[in-house]
XYZ file of C-alpha atoms in Angstrom:
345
model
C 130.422 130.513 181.680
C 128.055 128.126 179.601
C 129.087 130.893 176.624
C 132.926 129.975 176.593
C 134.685 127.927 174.245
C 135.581 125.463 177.346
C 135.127 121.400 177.463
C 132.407 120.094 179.714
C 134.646 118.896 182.291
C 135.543 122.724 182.798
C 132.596 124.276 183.229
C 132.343 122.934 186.482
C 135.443 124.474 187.885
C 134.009 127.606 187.844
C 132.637 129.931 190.570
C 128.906 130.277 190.603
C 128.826 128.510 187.424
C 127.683 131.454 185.877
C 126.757 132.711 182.030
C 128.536 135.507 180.737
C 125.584 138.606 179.932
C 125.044 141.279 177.488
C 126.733 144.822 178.072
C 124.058 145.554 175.344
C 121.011 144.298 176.863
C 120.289 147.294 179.083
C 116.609 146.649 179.916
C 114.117 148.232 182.338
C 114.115 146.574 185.917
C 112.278 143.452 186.107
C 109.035 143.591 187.534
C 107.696 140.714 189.773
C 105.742 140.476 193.074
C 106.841 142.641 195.867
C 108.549 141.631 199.377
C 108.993 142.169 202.252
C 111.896 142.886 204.432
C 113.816 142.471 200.820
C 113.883 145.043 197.998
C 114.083 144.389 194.505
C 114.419 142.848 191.635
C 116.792 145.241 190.231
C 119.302 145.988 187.399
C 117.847 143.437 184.916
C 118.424 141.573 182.377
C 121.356 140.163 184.482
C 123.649 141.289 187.393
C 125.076 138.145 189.048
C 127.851 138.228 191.746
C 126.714 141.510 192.372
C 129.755 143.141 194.920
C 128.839 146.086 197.402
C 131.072 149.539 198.784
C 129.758 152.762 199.914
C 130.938 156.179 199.322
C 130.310 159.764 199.465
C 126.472 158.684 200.217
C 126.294 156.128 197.740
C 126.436 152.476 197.371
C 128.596 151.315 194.346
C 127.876 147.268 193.383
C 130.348 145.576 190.079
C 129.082 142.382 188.549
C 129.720 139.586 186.256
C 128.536 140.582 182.917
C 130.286 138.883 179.113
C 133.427 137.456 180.376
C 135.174 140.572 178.489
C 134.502 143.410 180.880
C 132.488 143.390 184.186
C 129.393 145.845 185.008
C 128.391 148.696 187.399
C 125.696 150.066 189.343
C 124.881 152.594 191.865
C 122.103 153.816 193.994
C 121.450 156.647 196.552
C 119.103 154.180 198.407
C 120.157 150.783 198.332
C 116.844 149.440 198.460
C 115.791 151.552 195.209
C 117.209 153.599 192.569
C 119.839 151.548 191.103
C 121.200 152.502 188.067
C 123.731 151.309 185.819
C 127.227 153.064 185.551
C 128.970 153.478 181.759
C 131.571 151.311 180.711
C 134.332 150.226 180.463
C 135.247 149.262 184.114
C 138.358 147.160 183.651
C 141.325 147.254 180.669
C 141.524 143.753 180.993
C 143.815 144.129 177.751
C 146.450 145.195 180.137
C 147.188 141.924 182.421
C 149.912 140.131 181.177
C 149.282 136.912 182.934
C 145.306 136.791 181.249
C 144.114 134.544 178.497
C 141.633 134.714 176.145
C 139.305 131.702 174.382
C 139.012 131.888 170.637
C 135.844 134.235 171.200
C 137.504 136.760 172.983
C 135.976 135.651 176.251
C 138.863 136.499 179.224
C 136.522 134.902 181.839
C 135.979 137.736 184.137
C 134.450 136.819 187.543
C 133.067 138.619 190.244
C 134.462 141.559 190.721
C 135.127 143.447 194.365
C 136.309 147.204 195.397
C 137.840 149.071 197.736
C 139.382 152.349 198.055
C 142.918 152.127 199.840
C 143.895 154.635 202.488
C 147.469 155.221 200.953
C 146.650 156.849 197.932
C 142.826 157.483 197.779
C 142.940 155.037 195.005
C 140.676 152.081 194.437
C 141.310 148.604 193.843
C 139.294 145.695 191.904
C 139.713 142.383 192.659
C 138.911 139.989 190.104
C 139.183 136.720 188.383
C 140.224 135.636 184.878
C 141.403 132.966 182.536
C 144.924 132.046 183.052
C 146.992 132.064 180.240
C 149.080 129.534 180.390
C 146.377 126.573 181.274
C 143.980 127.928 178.166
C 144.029 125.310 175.441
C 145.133 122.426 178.264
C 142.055 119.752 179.587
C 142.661 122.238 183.088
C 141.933 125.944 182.575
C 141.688 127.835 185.293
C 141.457 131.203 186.684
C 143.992 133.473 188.629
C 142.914 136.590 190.963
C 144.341 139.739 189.972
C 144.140 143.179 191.637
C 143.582 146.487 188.908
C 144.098 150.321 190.209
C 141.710 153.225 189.180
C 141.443 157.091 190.167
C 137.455 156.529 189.852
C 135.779 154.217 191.883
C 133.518 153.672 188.223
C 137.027 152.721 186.526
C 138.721 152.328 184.225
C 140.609 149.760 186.015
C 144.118 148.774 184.842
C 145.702 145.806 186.303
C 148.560 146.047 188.328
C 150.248 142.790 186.842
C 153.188 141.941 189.682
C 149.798 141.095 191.707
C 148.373 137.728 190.908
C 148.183 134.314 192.401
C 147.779 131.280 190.135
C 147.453 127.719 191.545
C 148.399 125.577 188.248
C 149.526 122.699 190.455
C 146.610 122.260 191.911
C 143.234 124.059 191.246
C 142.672 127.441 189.962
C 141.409 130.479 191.954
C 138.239 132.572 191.801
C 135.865 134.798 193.382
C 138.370 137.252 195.651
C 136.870 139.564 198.296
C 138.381 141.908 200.447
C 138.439 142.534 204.066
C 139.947 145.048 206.534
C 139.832 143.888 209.711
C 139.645 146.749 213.411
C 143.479 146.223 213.430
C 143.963 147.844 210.297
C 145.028 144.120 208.353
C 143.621 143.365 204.801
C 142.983 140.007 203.493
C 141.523 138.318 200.474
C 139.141 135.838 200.355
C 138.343 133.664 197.848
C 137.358 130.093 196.814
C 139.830 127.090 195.043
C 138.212 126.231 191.905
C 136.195 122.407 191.979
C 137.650 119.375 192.085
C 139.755 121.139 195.809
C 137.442 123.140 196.286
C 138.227 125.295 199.463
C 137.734 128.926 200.843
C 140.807 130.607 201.973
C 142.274 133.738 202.854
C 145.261 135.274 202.425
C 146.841 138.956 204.063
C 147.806 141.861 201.515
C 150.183 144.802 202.328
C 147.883 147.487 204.370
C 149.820 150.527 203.950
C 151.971 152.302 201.920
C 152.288 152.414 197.820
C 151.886 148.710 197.295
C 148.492 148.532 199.696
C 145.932 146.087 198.658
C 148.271 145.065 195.643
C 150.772 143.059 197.501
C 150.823 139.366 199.473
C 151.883 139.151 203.253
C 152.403 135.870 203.626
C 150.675 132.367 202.415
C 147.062 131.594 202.067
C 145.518 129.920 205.155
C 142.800 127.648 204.271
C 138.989 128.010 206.401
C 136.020 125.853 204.920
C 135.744 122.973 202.574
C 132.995 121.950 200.786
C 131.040 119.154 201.883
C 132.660 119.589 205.485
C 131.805 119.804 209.037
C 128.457 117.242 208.801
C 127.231 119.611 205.443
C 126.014 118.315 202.020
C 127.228 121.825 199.787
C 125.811 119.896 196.403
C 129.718 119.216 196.090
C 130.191 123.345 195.491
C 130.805 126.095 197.780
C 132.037 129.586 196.212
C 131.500 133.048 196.722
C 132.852 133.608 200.147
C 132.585 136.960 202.245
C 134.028 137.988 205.476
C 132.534 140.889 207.684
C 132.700 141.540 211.358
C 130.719 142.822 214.057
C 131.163 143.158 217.497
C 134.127 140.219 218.054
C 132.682 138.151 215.583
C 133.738 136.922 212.236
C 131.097 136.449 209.855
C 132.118 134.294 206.656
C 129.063 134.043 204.186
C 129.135 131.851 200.765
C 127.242 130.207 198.711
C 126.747 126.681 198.140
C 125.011 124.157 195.281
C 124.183 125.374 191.645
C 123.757 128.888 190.835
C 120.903 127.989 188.391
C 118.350 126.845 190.051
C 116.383 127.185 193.189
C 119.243 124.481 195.233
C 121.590 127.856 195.699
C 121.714 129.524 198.602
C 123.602 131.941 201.107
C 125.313 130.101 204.169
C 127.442 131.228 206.652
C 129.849 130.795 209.414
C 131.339 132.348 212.483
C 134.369 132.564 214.332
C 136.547 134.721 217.145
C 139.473 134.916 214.763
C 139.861 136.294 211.113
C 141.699 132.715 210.357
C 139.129 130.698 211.924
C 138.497 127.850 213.117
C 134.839 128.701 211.716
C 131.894 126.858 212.734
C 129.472 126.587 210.210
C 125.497 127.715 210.941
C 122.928 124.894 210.499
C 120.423 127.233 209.165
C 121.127 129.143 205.930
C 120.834 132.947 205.899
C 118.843 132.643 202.183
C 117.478 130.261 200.585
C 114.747 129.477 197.786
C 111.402 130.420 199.554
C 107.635 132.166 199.790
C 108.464 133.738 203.260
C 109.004 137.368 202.002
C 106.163 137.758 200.048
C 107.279 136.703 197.454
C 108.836 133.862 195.206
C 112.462 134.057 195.830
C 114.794 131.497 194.114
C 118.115 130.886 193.869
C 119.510 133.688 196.423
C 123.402 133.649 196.435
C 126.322 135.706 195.461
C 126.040 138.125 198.190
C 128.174 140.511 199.385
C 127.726 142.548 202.662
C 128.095 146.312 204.259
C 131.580 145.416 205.503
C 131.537 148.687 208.038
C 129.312 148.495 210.616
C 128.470 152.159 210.222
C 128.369 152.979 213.841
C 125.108 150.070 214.137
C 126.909 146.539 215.150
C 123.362 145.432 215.003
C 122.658 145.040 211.206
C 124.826 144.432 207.949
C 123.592 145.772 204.545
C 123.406 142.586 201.945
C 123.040 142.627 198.424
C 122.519 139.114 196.241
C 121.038 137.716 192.687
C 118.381 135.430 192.403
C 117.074 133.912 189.488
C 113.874 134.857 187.798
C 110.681 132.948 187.186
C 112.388 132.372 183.568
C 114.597 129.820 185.438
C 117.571 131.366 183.005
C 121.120 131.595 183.999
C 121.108 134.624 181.992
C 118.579 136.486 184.005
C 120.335 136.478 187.874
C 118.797 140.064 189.205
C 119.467 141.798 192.178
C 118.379 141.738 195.284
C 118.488 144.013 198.636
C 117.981 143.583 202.722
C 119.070 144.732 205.956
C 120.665 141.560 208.051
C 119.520 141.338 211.807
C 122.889 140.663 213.663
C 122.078 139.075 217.156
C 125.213 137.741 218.610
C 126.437 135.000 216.542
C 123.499 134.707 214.583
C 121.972 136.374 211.546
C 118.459 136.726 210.077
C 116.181 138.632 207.570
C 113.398 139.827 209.138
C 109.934 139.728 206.407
């Protein structure tokens, strides 16, 4: 968000503290040294908060892109072969309760899809300016929900769906999550100074699935807590499950440089209490094979696919360019032994 028309002060309530890219700059893949045990880089110049979903035998990610509209990929292969979809993904035009800076800018953030069992239809989750808090010393963002026939869009918002925290701190990078009973939730982070991850449950059936709250938000993790020093930022949570545990990923630090990482923590129950893992899942390192910096953002295979054994991840990293502008993408197959997850080389 370094691009928007925002004081200093609130730049650093955003998620992932991330720059809003180029639509235009559709580049070849970056090239760079090659790993092992994790594919990529892919989908260069820029494909942060990169979400995942896969249908019909293929894997579907959205992104950040230029705080107008977000950006979409798929692949065949996961670990090859991604491609970027046409826009435009979401008619952000269309939510009533969105603001935008002088420049246009809406401040979309991370974007995250499902397709809902009621109607066949899928559903974006996303962040964006709130309207009423632009041109005040505290914007912030609201999560919204938008409804398409195509999993590639366009989305259009379904604007009785959206939660706002103007008393407090705003609201940004949603996830879903079904869990084996059939509930859905919605995960998502409290913008910095509060700072927490939360979830909250979302009708699971019938016309207004995915698009309406059950309930109040519950909170899980904040940052800087249980012993942990988070570089006073945690964001970008996830929740998947195998076996009868809970698996709730997130990043924590800065975004642009090598200090970001992917963390996680587990627990028997959707609504915690989670126990945070000492050891991080991803962080800046040599051990692939490569020069890997800046992992985070990731978002996971949230079906286990008939294997309780491994979870699909996808995740930017920066590039040797150090640039906030150039977050590429990332792919690897996560080991899942009991409560503990790795990345084998």
């Amino acid at each position: 968000m370094f691009r928007f028309s925002l004081p200093l002060a609130v730049l650093f309530t955003t998620s992932a503290l991330s720059s809003p890219l180029s639509l235009a700059a559709r580049r070849p893949e970056a090239t760079a040294e090659q790993c092992h045990g994790i594919s990529g880089p892919f989908l260069a110049p820029s494909f942060p908060d990169p979400s995942l979903y896969y249908i019909d035998d293929t894997w579907y990610s959205f992104g950040t892109s230029n705080g107008k509209d977000f950006q979409g990929a798929k692949s065949a292969e996961l670990k090859s072969g991604w491609s970027k979809l046409d826009g435009p993904i979401l008619a952000i035009d269309e939510a009533t309760w969105a603001g935008q800076q002088e420049n246009g800018v809406y401040g979309l953030w991370a974007p995250d899809v499902f397709q809902r069992t009621s109607d066949s239809k899928f559903v974006m989750y996303f962040a964006a300016l709130d309207k009423e808090t632009i041109g005040t010393d505290n914007v912030q963002h609201c999560i919204g929900a938008a409804i398409s026939d195509e999993i590639g869009g366009v989305y259009h918002p379904e604007n009785d769906f959206v939660q706002c925290n103007r008393t407090s701190s705003g609201v940004i990078d949603p996830a879903w999550f079904k869990d084996n009973d059939g509930k859905q939730y919605i995960i998502y982070k409290t913008e910095i100074p509060e700072n927490w991850l939360e979830i909250r449950e979302v009708r699971s059936s019938g016309p207004k699935e995915g698009v309406e709250f059950v309930g109040n938000a519950q909170k899980l993790l904040q940052v800087n807590g249980q012993g942990f020093s988070d570089g006073n930022n945690m964001e970008a949570p996830y929740i998947f499950r195998r076996g009868d545990t809970y698996f709730l990923t997130y990043s924590t630090h800065f975004t642009g440089d090598g200090s970001y990482d992917v963390q996680y923590a587990t627990a028997k129950k959707v609504t915690g209490p989670y126990t945070r893992v000492k050891t991080p899942l991803l962080k800046t390192t040599d051990t692939f094979g490569c020069t890997l910096t800046g992992p985070g953002g990731a978002s996971f295979q949230r079906n286990a696919q008939g294997d309780e054994g491994v979870a699909k991840i996808i995740f930017h990293g920066l590039t040797d360019a150090m640039d906030i502008n150039k977050r590429v993408v990332y792919t690897a197959t996560v080991q899942v032994d009991g409560d503990k997850l790795s990345i084998q080389p």
